[in-house]
CSV table of C-alpha atoms in Angstrom, one decimal:
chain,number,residue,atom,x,y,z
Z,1,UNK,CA,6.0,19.6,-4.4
Z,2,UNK,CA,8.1,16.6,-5.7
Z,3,UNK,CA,7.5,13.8,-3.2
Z,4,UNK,CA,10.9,12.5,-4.3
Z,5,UNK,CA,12.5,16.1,-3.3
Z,6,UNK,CA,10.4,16.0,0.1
Z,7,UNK,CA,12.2,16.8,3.3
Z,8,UNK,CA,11.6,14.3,5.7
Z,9,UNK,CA,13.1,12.4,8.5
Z,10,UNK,CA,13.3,8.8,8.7
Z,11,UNK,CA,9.9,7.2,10.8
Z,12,UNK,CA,10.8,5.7,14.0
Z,13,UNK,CA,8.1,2.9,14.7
Z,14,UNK,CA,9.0,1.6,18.7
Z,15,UNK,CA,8.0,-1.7,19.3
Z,16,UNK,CA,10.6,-2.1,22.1
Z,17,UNK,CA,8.3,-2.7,25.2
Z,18,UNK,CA,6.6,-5.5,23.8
Z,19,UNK,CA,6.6,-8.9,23.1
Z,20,UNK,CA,7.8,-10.1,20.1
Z,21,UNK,CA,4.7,-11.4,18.7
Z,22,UNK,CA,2.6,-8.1,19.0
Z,23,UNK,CA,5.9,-6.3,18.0
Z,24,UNK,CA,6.3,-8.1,14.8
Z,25,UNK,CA,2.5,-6.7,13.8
Z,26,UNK,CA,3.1,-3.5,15.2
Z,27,UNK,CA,5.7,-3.1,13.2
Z,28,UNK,CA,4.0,-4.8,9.9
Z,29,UNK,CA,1.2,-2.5,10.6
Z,30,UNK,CA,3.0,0.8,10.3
Z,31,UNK,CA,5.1,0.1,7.5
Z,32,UNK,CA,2.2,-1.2,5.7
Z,33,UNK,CA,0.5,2.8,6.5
Z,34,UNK,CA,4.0,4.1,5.3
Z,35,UNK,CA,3.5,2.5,2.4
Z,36,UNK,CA,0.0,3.7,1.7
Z,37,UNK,CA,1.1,7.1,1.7
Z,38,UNK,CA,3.1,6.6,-1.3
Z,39,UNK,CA,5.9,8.5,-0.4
Z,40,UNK,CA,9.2,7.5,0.0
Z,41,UNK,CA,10.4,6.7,3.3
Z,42,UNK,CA,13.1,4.7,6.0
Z,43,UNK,CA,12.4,3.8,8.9
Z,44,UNK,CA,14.1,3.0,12.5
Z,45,UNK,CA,12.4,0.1,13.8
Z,46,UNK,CA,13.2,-0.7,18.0
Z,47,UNK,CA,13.0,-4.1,18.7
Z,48,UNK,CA,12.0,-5.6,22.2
Z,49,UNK,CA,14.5,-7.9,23.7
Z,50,UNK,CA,14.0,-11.4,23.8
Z,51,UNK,CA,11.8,-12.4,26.7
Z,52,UNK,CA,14.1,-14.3,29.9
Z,53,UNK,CA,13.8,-18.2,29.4
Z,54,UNK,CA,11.5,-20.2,27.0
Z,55,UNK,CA,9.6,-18.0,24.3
Z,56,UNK,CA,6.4,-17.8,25.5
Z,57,UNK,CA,3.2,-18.9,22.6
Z,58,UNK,CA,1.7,-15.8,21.6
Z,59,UNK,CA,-1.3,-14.5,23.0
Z,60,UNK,CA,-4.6,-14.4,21.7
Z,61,UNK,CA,-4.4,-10.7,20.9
Z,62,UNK,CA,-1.2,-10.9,18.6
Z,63,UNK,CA,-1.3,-12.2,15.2
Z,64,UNK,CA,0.1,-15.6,14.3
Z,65,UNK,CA,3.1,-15.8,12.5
Z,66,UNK,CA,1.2,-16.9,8.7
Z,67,UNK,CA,-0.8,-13.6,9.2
Z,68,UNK,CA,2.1,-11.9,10.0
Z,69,UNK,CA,4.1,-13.3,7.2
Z,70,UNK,CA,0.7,-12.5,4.7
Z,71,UNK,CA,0.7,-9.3,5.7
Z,72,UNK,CA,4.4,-9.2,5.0
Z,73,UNK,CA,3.6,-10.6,1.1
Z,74,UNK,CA,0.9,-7.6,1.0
Z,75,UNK,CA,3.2,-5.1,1.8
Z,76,UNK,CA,6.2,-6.0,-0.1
Z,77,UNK,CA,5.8,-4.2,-3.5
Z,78,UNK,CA,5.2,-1.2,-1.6
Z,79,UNK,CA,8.4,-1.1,0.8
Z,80,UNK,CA,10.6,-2.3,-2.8
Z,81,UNK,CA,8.9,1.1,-4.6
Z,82,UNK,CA,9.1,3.5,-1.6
Z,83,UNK,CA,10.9,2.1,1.5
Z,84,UNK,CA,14.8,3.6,0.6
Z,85,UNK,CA,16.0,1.5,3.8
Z,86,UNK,CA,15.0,-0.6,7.5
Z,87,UNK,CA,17.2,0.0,10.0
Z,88,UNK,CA,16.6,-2.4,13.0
Z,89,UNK,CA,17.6,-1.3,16.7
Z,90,UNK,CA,18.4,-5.0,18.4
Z,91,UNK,CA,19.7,-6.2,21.7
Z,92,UNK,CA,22.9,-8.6,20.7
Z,93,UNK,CA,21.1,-11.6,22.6
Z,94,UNK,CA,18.6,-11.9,20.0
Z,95,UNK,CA,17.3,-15.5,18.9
Z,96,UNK,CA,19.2,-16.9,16.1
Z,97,UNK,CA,16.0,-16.6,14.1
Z,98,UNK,CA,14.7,-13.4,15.0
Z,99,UNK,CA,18.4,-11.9,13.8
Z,100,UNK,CA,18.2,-13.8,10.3
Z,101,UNK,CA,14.7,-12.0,9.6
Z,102,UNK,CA,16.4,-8.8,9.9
Z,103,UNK,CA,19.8,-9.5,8.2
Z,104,UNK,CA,17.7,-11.3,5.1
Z,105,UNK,CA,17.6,-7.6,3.1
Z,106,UNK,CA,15.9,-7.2,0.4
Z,107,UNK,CA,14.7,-11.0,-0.2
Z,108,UNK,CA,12.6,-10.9,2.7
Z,109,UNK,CA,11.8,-7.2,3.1
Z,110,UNK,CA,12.1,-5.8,0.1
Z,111,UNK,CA,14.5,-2.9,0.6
Z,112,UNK,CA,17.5,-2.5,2.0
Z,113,UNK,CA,18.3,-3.6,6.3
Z,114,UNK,CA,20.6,-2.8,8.8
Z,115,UNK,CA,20.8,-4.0,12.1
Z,116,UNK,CA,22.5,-2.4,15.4
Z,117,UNK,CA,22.2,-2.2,18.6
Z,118,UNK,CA,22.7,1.8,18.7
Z,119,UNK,CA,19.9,3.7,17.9
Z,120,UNK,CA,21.7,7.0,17.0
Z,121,UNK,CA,23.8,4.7,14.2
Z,122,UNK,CA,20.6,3.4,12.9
Z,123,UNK,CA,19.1,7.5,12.5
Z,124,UNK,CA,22.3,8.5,10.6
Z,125,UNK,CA,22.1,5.1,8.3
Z,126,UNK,CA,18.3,5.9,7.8
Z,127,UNK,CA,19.1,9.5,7.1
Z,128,UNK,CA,21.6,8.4,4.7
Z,129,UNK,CA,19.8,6.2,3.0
Z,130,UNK,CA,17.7,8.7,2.2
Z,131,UNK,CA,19.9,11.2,1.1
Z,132,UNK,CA,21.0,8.6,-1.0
Z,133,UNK,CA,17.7,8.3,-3.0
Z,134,UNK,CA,17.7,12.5,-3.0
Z,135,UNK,CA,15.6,12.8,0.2
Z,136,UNK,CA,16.7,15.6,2.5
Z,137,UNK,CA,16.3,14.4,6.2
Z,138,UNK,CA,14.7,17.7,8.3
């Protein structure tokens, strides 16, 4: 079968009970196996609200933020050849840099993004976007 002709939903990858930190490679880390499959794909990615008061550091189990962003720069040419779109599920309060990350598109991610704070509008935009590249959602 044609991967290109493949029915498939968009991947949901739900980060939204964690902290950020640990979210961020959560996240990295699936889209990085998505990529390996080399199929074409979206994804819905949940996001965990911002913690109450000052960020915490991150903990000694998450990745710092130059891993995260290498691992980002390893992944890249995969999610421009296969990943048809990124819709991001955020709470509104989200830090001011946390929201530019995901409204940054294709220069930081490589593929299309959306952001919302619905995750049924973020399925149909996924599913859309795959439709889009000829990709029947199940």
């Amino acid at each position: 079968m044609d991967g290109q002709r493949a029915v498939q939903e968009p991947r949901e990858i739900d980060a939204s009970g964690l902290p950020m930190e640990q979210a961020q490679a959560v996240i990295l880390d699936a889209l990085r196996a998505l990529a390996e499959r080399n199929e074409p794909f979206a994804a819905v990615l949940l996001m965990p609200a911002p913690p109450q008061g000052r960020t915490p550091t991150a903990s000694g189990d998450a990745p710092s933020a130059a891993d995260r962003i290498r691992t980002l720069k390893l992944i890249r040419p995969g999610l421009t050849a296969l990943c048809r779109g990124l819709a991001f599920v955020a709470p509104a309060d989200i830090p001011a840099e946390r929201a530019e990350a995901i409204h940054s598109g294709e220069r930081l991610w490589g593929c299309p993004t959306t952001a919302t704070q619905d995750v049924t509008t973020a399925r149909a935009w996924a599913e859309d976007r795959m439709r889009a590249c000829g990709i029947s959602p199940g």
